[in-house]
PDB file of C-alpha atoms in Angstrom:
ATOM      1  CA  GLY A   1      -4.578 -20.741 -21.434  1.00  0.00           C
ATOM      2  CA  ALA A   2      -3.749 -18.042 -23.917  1.00  0.00           C
ATOM      3  CA  VAL A   3      -0.490 -16.168 -23.457  1.00  0.00           C
ATOM      4  CA  VAL A   4      -0.013 -12.438 -23.679  1.00  0.00           C
ATOM      5  CA  SER A   5       3.433 -10.922 -23.255  1.00  0.00           C
ATOM      6  CA  GLN A   6       4.495  -7.383 -22.520  1.00  0.00           C
ATOM      7  CA  HIS A   7       7.829  -5.735 -22.979  1.00  0.00           C
ATOM      8  CA  PRO A   8       9.519  -4.234 -21.123  1.00  0.00           C
ATOM      9  CA  SER A   9       8.412  -5.454 -17.712  1.00  0.00           C
ATOM     10  CA  ARG A  10       9.947  -2.435 -16.013  1.00  0.00           C
ATOM     11  CA  VAL A  11      11.201   0.867 -17.291  1.00  0.00           C
ATOM     12  CA  ILE A  12      12.685   3.906 -15.631  1.00  0.00           C
ATOM     13  CA  CYS A  13      12.981   7.047 -17.694  1.00  0.00           C
ATOM     14  CA  LYS A  14      13.663  10.732 -17.339  1.00  0.00           C
ATOM     15  CA  SER A  15      10.884  13.249 -17.473  1.00  0.00           C
ATOM     16  CA  GLY A  16      10.225  14.409 -21.020  1.00  0.00           C
ATOM     17  CA  THR A  17      11.263  11.219 -22.765  1.00  0.00           C
ATOM     18  CA  SER A  18       8.963   8.810 -24.584  1.00  0.00           C
ATOM     19  CA  VAL A  19       8.479   5.192 -23.673  1.00  0.00           C
ATOM     20  CA  LYS A  20       7.096   2.443 -25.883  1.00  0.00           C
ATOM     21  CA  ILE A  21       5.426  -0.635 -24.401  1.00  0.00           C
ATOM     22  CA  GLU A  22       4.714  -3.679 -26.541  1.00  0.00           C
ATOM     23  CA  CYS A  23       1.899  -6.139 -26.047  1.00  0.00           C
ATOM     24  CA  ARG A  24       1.895  -9.406 -27.945  1.00  0.00           C
ATOM     25  CA  SER A  25      -0.526 -12.285 -28.100  1.00  0.00           C
ATOM     26  CA  LEU A  26       1.752 -15.299 -28.450  1.00  0.00           C
ATOM     27  CA  ASP A  27      -0.517 -18.153 -29.383  1.00  0.00           C
ATOM     28  CA  PHE A  28      -3.668 -16.558 -30.693  1.00  0.00           C
ATOM     29  CA  GLN A  29      -4.873 -13.734 -32.859  1.00  0.00           C
ATOM     30  CA  ALA A  30      -6.212 -10.790 -30.943  1.00  0.00           C
ATOM     31  CA  THR A  31      -8.842  -8.816 -32.755  1.00  0.00           C
ATOM     32  CA  THR A  32      -9.128  -6.408 -29.863  1.00  0.00           C
ATOM     33  CA  MET A  33      -6.562  -5.262 -27.364  1.00  0.00           C
ATOM     34  CA  PHE A  34      -7.125  -3.131 -24.296  1.00  0.00           C
ATOM     35  CA  TRP A  35      -4.747  -0.918 -22.384  1.00  0.00           C
ATOM     36  CA  TYR A  36      -5.244  -0.362 -18.681  1.00  0.00           C
ATOM     37  CA  ARG A  37      -3.449   1.690 -16.099  1.00  0.00           C
ATOM     38  CA  GLN A  38      -3.369   0.760 -12.470  1.00  0.00           C
ATOM     39  CA  PHE A  39      -2.187   2.960  -9.617  1.00  0.00           C
ATOM     40  CA  PRO A  40      -1.175   1.344  -6.314  1.00  0.00           C
ATOM     41  CA  LYS A  41      -4.068  -0.280  -4.488  1.00  0.00           C
ATOM     42  CA  GLN A  42      -6.529   0.863  -7.112  1.00  0.00           C
ATOM     43  CA  SER A  43      -8.527  -0.810  -9.802  1.00  0.00           C
ATOM     44  CA  LEU A  44      -7.618  -1.243 -13.442  1.00  0.00           C
ATOM     45  CA  MET A  45      -8.689   1.815 -15.348  1.00  0.00           C
ATOM     46  CA  LEU A  46      -9.345   1.299 -19.025  1.00  0.00           C
ATOM     47  CA  MET A  47      -7.386   3.760 -21.113  1.00  0.00           C
ATOM     48  CA  ALA A  48      -8.218   2.677 -24.630  1.00  0.00           C
ATOM     49  CA  THR A  49      -9.488  -0.092 -26.826  1.00  0.00           C
ATOM     50  CA  SER A  50      -7.740  -0.910 -30.058  1.00  0.00           C
ATOM     51  CA  ASN A  51      -8.838  -3.040 -32.957  1.00  0.00           C
ATOM     52  CA  GLU A  52      -6.379  -4.305 -35.506  1.00  0.00           C
ATOM     53  CA  GLY A  53      -5.965  -1.927 -38.395  1.00  0.00           C
ATOM     54  CA  SER A  54      -8.078   0.874 -37.005  1.00  0.00           C
ATOM     55  CA  LYS A  55      -7.660   3.825 -34.678  1.00  0.00           C
ATOM     56  CA  ALA A  56      -7.876   3.258 -30.980  1.00  0.00           C
ATOM     57  CA  THR A  57     -10.894   4.374 -28.995  1.00  0.00           C
ATOM     58  CA  TYR A  58      -9.846   6.316 -25.936  1.00  0.00           C
ATOM     59  CA  GLU A  59     -11.740   6.598 -22.691  1.00  0.00           C
ATOM     60  CA  GLN A  60     -12.853   9.947 -21.451  1.00  0.00           C
ATOM     61  CA  GLY A  61     -10.033  11.884 -19.871  1.00  0.00           C
ATOM     62  CA  VAL A  62      -7.240   9.958 -21.608  1.00  0.00           C
ATOM     63  CA  GLU A  63      -5.173  12.144 -23.911  1.00  0.00           C
ATOM     64  CA  LYS A  64      -4.777  10.437 -27.256  1.00  0.00           C
ATOM     65  CA  ASP A  65      -1.794  12.585 -28.182  1.00  0.00           C
ATOM     66  CA  LYS A  66      -0.003  11.611 -25.031  1.00  0.00           C
ATOM     67  CA  PHE A  67      -0.783   7.900 -25.098  1.00  0.00           C
ATOM     68  CA  LEU A  68      -0.277   6.745 -28.654  1.00  0.00           C
ATOM     69  CA  ILE A  69      -1.656   3.327 -29.449  1.00  0.00           C
ATOM     70  CA  ASN A  70      -0.890   1.327 -32.538  1.00  0.00           C
ATOM     71  CA  HIS A  71      -2.454  -2.059 -33.252  1.00  0.00           C
ATOM     72  CA  ALA A  72      -0.379  -2.969 -36.255  1.00  0.00           C
ATOM     73  CA  SER A  73      -1.215  -6.652 -36.485  1.00  0.00           C
ATOM     74  CA  LEU A  74      -3.420  -9.299 -34.947  1.00  0.00           C
ATOM     75  CA  THR A  75      -0.669 -10.146 -32.480  1.00  0.00           C
ATOM     76  CA  LEU A  76       0.888  -6.803 -31.607  1.00  0.00           C
ATOM     77  CA  SER A  77      -0.249  -3.567 -30.037  1.00  0.00           C
ATOM     78  CA  THR A  78       2.008  -0.814 -28.750  1.00  0.00           C
ATOM     79  CA  LEU A  79       1.441   1.977 -26.275  1.00  0.00           C
ATOM     80  CA  THR A  80       3.780   4.952 -26.426  1.00  0.00           C
ATOM     81  CA  VAL A  81       3.784   7.344 -23.518  1.00  0.00           C
ATOM     82  CA  THR A  82       5.033  10.573 -25.050  1.00  0.00           C
ATOM     83  CA  SER A  83       6.849  13.230 -23.056  1.00  0.00           C
ATOM     84  CA  ALA A  84       6.414  11.232 -19.888  1.00  0.00           C
ATOM     85  CA  HIS A  85       6.096  13.006 -16.553  1.00  0.00           C
ATOM     86  CA  PRO A  86       6.286  11.661 -12.990  1.00  0.00           C
ATOM     87  CA  GLU A  87       2.486  11.545 -12.754  1.00  0.00           C
ATOM     88  CA  ASP A  88       2.523   9.008 -15.613  1.00  0.00           C
ATOM     89  CA  SER A  89       4.340   6.547 -13.367  1.00  0.00           C
ATOM     90  CA  SER A  90       2.044   3.577 -13.060  1.00  0.00           C
ATOM     91  CA  PHE A  91       1.492  -0.089 -13.845  1.00  0.00           C
ATOM     92  CA  TYR A  92       0.374  -0.431 -17.454  1.00  0.00           C
ATOM     93  CA  ILE A  93      -1.356  -3.658 -18.386  1.00  0.00           C
ATOM     94  CA  CYS A  94      -2.596  -4.789 -21.753  1.00  0.00           C
ATOM     95  CA  SER A  95      -5.137  -7.453 -22.414  1.00  0.00           C
ATOM     96  CA  ALA A  96      -6.227  -9.194 -25.565  1.00  0.00           C
ATOM     97  CA  ARG A  97      -9.469 -10.700 -26.690  1.00  0.00           C
ATOM     98  CA  SER A  98      -9.123 -13.757 -28.841  1.00  0.00           C
ATOM     99  CA  ARG A  99     -10.992 -14.183 -32.052  1.00  0.00           C
ATOM    100  CA  ASP A 100     -10.840 -17.934 -31.768  1.00  0.00           C
ATOM    101  CA  ARG A 101     -11.007 -18.757 -28.109  1.00  0.00           C
ATOM    102  CA  GLY A 102     -14.339 -17.275 -27.268  1.00  0.00           C
ATOM    103  CA  SER A 103     -14.932 -13.656 -27.967  1.00  0.00           C
ATOM    104  CA  GLU A 104     -15.551 -12.564 -24.393  1.00  0.00           C
ATOM    105  CA  THR A 105     -12.509 -13.725 -22.489  1.00  0.00           C
ATOM    106  CA  GLN A 106      -9.697 -11.264 -21.978  1.00  0.00           C
ATOM    107  CA  TYR A 107      -6.178 -12.455 -21.347  1.00  0.00           C
ATOM    108  CA  PHE A 108      -3.874 -10.101 -19.531  1.00  0.00           C
ATOM    109  CA  GLY A 109      -0.215  -9.456 -20.092  1.00  0.00           C
ATOM    110  CA  PRO A 110       2.147  -9.414 -17.105  1.00  0.00           C
ATOM    111  CA  GLY A 111       2.189  -5.634 -16.997  1.00  0.00           C
ATOM    112  CA  THR A 112       4.832  -2.939 -17.372  1.00  0.00           C
ATOM    113  CA  ARG A 113       5.868  -0.885 -14.410  1.00  0.00           C
ATOM    114  CA  LEU A 114       6.808   2.631 -15.509  1.00  0.00           C
ATOM    115  CA  LEU A 115       8.704   5.014 -13.275  1.00  0.00           C
ATOM    116  CA  VAL A 116       9.316   8.513 -14.545  1.00  0.00           C
ATOM    117  CA  LEU A 117      11.942  10.475 -12.656  1.00  0.00           C
TER     118      LEU A 117
ATOM    119  CA  GLN B   1     -20.017   2.862 -15.046  1.00  0.00           C
ATOM    120  CA  GLN B   2     -17.828   1.037 -12.588  1.00  0.00           C
ATOM    121  CA  PRO B   3     -19.472  -1.945 -10.873  1.00  0.00           C
ATOM    122  CA  VAL B   4     -19.665  -1.918  -7.099  1.00  0.00           C
ATOM    123  CA  GLN B   5     -17.835  -4.667  -5.273  1.00  0.00           C
ATOM    124  CA  SER B   6     -18.405  -5.676  -1.695  1.00  0.00           C
ATOM    125  CA  PRO B   7     -16.887  -6.149   0.714  1.00  0.00           C
ATOM    126  CA  GLN B   8     -13.825  -3.998   0.170  1.00  0.00           C
ATOM    127  CA  ALA B   9     -11.689  -6.364   2.179  1.00  0.00           C
ATOM    128  CA  VAL B  10     -12.089  -9.635   4.015  1.00  0.00           C
ATOM    129  CA  ILE B  11      -9.841 -11.588   6.335  1.00  0.00           C
ATOM    130  CA  LEU B  12     -10.255 -15.335   6.577  1.00  0.00           C
ATOM    131  CA  ARG B  13      -8.625 -18.220   8.313  1.00  0.00           C
ATOM    132  CA  GLU B  14      -7.664 -21.167   6.173  1.00  0.00           C
ATOM    133  CA  GLY B  15     -10.665 -23.352   5.511  1.00  0.00           C
ATOM    134  CA  GLU B  16     -13.247 -20.587   5.897  1.00  0.00           C
ATOM    135  CA  ASP B  17     -15.610 -19.469   3.164  1.00  0.00           C
ATOM    136  CA  ALA B  18     -16.119 -16.060   1.601  1.00  0.00           C
ATOM    137  CA  VAL B  19     -18.507 -14.407  -0.819  1.00  0.00           C
ATOM    138  CA  ILE B  20     -17.621 -11.405  -2.947  1.00  0.00           C
ATOM    139  CA  ASN B  21     -20.408  -9.490  -4.635  1.00  0.00           C
ATOM    140  CA  CYS B  22     -20.402  -7.386  -7.765  1.00  0.00           C
ATOM    141  CA  SER B  23     -23.338  -5.249  -8.795  1.00  0.00           C
ATOM    142  CA  SER B  24     -24.005  -3.019 -11.742  1.00  0.00           C
ATOM    143  CA  SER B  25     -26.335  -0.101 -12.361  1.00  0.00           C
ATOM    144  CA  LYS B  26     -26.690  -1.209 -15.986  1.00  0.00           C
ATOM    145  CA  ALA B  27     -27.852  -4.415 -17.625  1.00  0.00           C
ATOM    146  CA  LEU B  28     -25.054  -6.938 -17.865  1.00  0.00           C
ATOM    147  CA  TYR B  29     -24.010  -8.955 -20.880  1.00  0.00           C
ATOM    148  CA  SER B  30     -21.231 -10.762 -19.120  1.00  0.00           C
ATOM    149  CA  VAL B  31     -19.290 -10.798 -15.891  1.00  0.00           C
ATOM    150  CA  HIS B  32     -15.625 -11.683 -15.543  1.00  0.00           C
ATOM    151  CA  TRP B  33     -13.741 -12.522 -12.388  1.00  0.00           C
ATOM    152  CA  TYR B  34     -10.005 -12.077 -11.910  1.00  0.00           C
ATOM    153  CA  ARG B  35      -7.546 -12.457  -9.067  1.00  0.00           C
ATOM    154  CA  GLN B  36      -4.494 -10.268  -8.792  1.00  0.00           C
ATOM    155  CA  LYS B  37      -1.505 -10.914  -6.571  1.00  0.00           C
ATOM    156  CA  HIS B  38       0.619  -8.016  -5.432  1.00  0.00           C
ATOM    157  CA  GLY B  39       2.870  -6.746  -8.218  1.00  0.00           C
ATOM    158  CA  GLU B  40       1.421  -9.085 -10.803  1.00  0.00           C
ATOM    159  CA  ALA B  41      -1.145  -8.812 -13.557  1.00  0.00           C
ATOM    160  CA  PRO B  42      -4.683 -10.086 -13.032  1.00  0.00           C
ATOM    161  CA  VAL B  43      -5.321 -13.749 -13.690  1.00  0.00           C
ATOM    162  CA  PHE B  44      -8.553 -14.835 -15.312  1.00  0.00           C
ATOM    163  CA  LEU B  45     -10.771 -17.001 -13.095  1.00  0.00           C
ATOM    164  CA  MET B  46     -14.005 -17.329 -15.015  1.00  0.00           C
ATOM    165  CA  ILE B  47     -16.559 -15.617 -17.155  1.00  0.00           C
ATOM    166  CA  LEU B  48     -20.331 -15.819 -16.920  1.00  0.00           C
ATOM    167  CA  LEU B  49     -22.310 -15.094 -20.016  1.00  0.00           C
ATOM    168  CA  LYS B  50     -25.883 -15.929 -19.239  1.00  0.00           C
ATOM    169  CA  GLY B  51     -28.297 -15.005 -16.533  1.00  0.00           C
ATOM    170  CA  GLY B  52     -28.685 -17.821 -14.070  1.00  0.00           C
ATOM    171  CA  GLU B  53     -25.334 -19.263 -15.044  1.00  0.00           C
ATOM    172  CA  GLN B  54     -23.185 -20.764 -12.364  1.00  0.00           C
ATOM    173  CA  LYS B  55     -19.641 -21.866 -12.855  1.00  0.00           C
ATOM    174  CA  GLY B  56     -17.039 -23.418 -10.688  1.00  0.00           C
ATOM    175  CA  HIS B  57     -13.415 -24.350 -10.681  1.00  0.00           C
ATOM    176  CA  GLU B  58     -12.275 -26.464  -7.764  1.00  0.00           C
ATOM    177  CA  LYS B  59     -13.457 -24.523  -4.719  1.00  0.00           C
ATOM    178  CA  ILE B  60     -14.086 -21.240  -6.453  1.00  0.00           C
ATOM    179  CA  SER B  61     -17.421 -20.700  -8.131  1.00  0.00           C
ATOM    180  CA  ALA B  62     -19.573 -17.834  -9.284  1.00  0.00           C
ATOM    181  CA  SER B  63     -23.162 -17.040 -10.119  1.00  0.00           C
ATOM    182  CA  PHE B  64     -24.745 -14.460 -12.367  1.00  0.00           C
ATOM    183  CA  ASN B  65     -28.126 -12.976 -11.557  1.00  0.00           C
ATOM    184  CA  GLU B  66     -29.050 -11.088 -14.685  1.00  0.00           C
ATOM    185  CA  LYS B  67     -32.256  -9.707 -13.248  1.00  0.00           C
ATOM    186  CA  LYS B  68     -30.532  -8.221 -10.244  1.00  0.00           C
ATOM    187  CA  GLN B  69     -27.601  -7.119 -12.392  1.00  0.00           C
ATOM    188  CA  GLN B  70     -25.159  -8.753 -10.084  1.00  0.00           C
ATOM    189  CA  SER B  71     -22.713 -11.581  -9.715  1.00  0.00           C
ATOM    190  CA  SER B  72     -21.198 -13.302  -6.724  1.00  0.00           C
ATOM    191  CA  LEU B  73     -17.923 -15.159  -6.343  1.00  0.00           C
ATOM    192  CA  TYR B  74     -17.846 -17.977  -3.806  1.00  0.00           C
ATOM    193  CA  LEU B  75     -14.622 -19.140  -2.224  1.00  0.00           C
ATOM    194  CA  THR B  76     -15.020 -22.273  -0.152  1.00  0.00           C
ATOM    195  CA  ALA B  77     -12.531 -23.861   2.206  1.00  0.00           C
ATOM    196  CA  SER B  78     -10.103 -21.061   1.454  1.00  0.00           C
ATOM    197  CA  GLN B  79      -6.406 -21.733   1.057  1.00  0.00           C
ATOM    198  CA  LEU B  80      -3.467 -19.439   1.633  1.00  0.00           C
ATOM    199  CA  SER B  81      -3.027 -19.197  -2.131  1.00  0.00           C
ATOM    200  CA  TYR B  82      -6.421 -17.538  -2.424  1.00  0.00           C
ATOM    201  CA  SER B  83      -5.048 -14.328  -0.963  1.00  0.00           C
ATOM    202  CA  GLY B  84      -5.060 -11.429  -3.357  1.00  0.00           C
ATOM    203  CA  THR B  85      -7.336  -8.813  -4.780  1.00  0.00           C
ATOM    204  CA  TYR B  86     -10.401 -10.013  -6.634  1.00  0.00           C
ATOM    205  CA  PHE B  87     -11.839  -7.900  -9.406  1.00  0.00           C
ATOM    206  CA  CYS B  88     -15.067  -8.310 -11.226  1.00  0.00           C
ATOM    207  CA  GLY B  89     -15.251  -6.938 -14.726  1.00  0.00           C
ATOM    208  CA  ILE B  90     -18.517  -6.225 -16.444  1.00  0.00           C
ATOM    209  CA  ASN B  91     -19.532  -5.894 -20.047  1.00  0.00           C
ATOM    210  CA  THR B  92     -22.664  -3.836 -20.586  1.00  0.00           C
ATOM    211  CA  GLY B  93     -22.565  -4.083 -24.364  1.00  0.00           C
ATOM    212  CA  GLY B  94     -19.781  -3.474 -26.828  1.00  0.00           C
ATOM    213  CA  PHE B  95     -16.172  -4.496 -26.385  1.00  0.00           C
ATOM    214  CA  LYS B  96     -15.252  -2.848 -23.123  1.00  0.00           C
ATOM    215  CA  THR B  97     -14.843  -4.514 -19.783  1.00  0.00           C
ATOM    216  CA  ILE B  98     -15.047  -2.172 -16.827  1.00  0.00           C
ATOM    217  CA  PHE B  99     -13.564  -3.321 -13.539  1.00  0.00           C
ATOM    218  CA  GLY B 100     -14.751  -2.834 -10.003  1.00  0.00           C
ATOM    219  CA  ALA B 101     -12.555  -1.365  -7.306  1.00  0.00           C
ATOM    220  CA  GLY B 102     -11.543  -4.802  -6.097  1.00  0.00           C
ATOM    221  CA  THR B 103     -11.939  -6.851  -2.935  1.00  0.00           C
ATOM    222  CA  ARG B 104      -8.805  -7.592  -0.971  1.00  0.00           C
ATOM    223  CA  LEU B 105      -8.797 -11.059   0.496  1.00  0.00           C
ATOM    224  CA  PHE B 106      -6.357 -12.142   3.186  1.00  0.00           C
ATOM    225  CA  VAL B 107      -6.205 -15.783   4.175  1.00  0.00           C
ATOM    226  CA  LYS B 108      -4.344 -16.506   7.401  1.00  0.00           C
ATOM    227  CA  ALA B 109      -2.935 -19.840   8.507  1.00  0.00           C
TER     228      ALA B 109
END
């Protein structure tokens, strides 16, 4: 199956700092990438949808100035959590939809566990 | 709107069967099923694109009832490795996939 990587897998940071998470599609071109957040024992909550070369579309209640998303190429999207606070601690997962492998299937990255102290 | 999954949790002995349901209040274009193990990202199981479609992979299969706006995941002769949380994801038009709250499945030896 298609491979999506995320980096870093875990990050611990101090409150007030910014953290950048990278999401890469390794063997396919991703026209659309999605960013989810998952709190313990809860579902995946969609934060935003990004299409290559255009601005991300954020879900209601997600602050675009706090969660900066850049989809610079067909294989890379980044999520930057700016001025992180403890309540931002969560499991962040990206997924990518392939242009070539069937437009509906989403492939998930392994996730990034963020802990803000 | 988030699809409704049922049951919330199920406990099985190895070899038993289970059904997980996913229903939507809106018309469905597609339904996705994923399994997530603790601490890991979700793993894609299958996608159903057409009403009436049924798909299967080994002992895990799913159906899509477009009219009833629902899908069911069937796990037969469950194995220990089936344990995890199962999510359905629905597409009601557009790019987004919205996930249900999940069904936690425990398979005991």
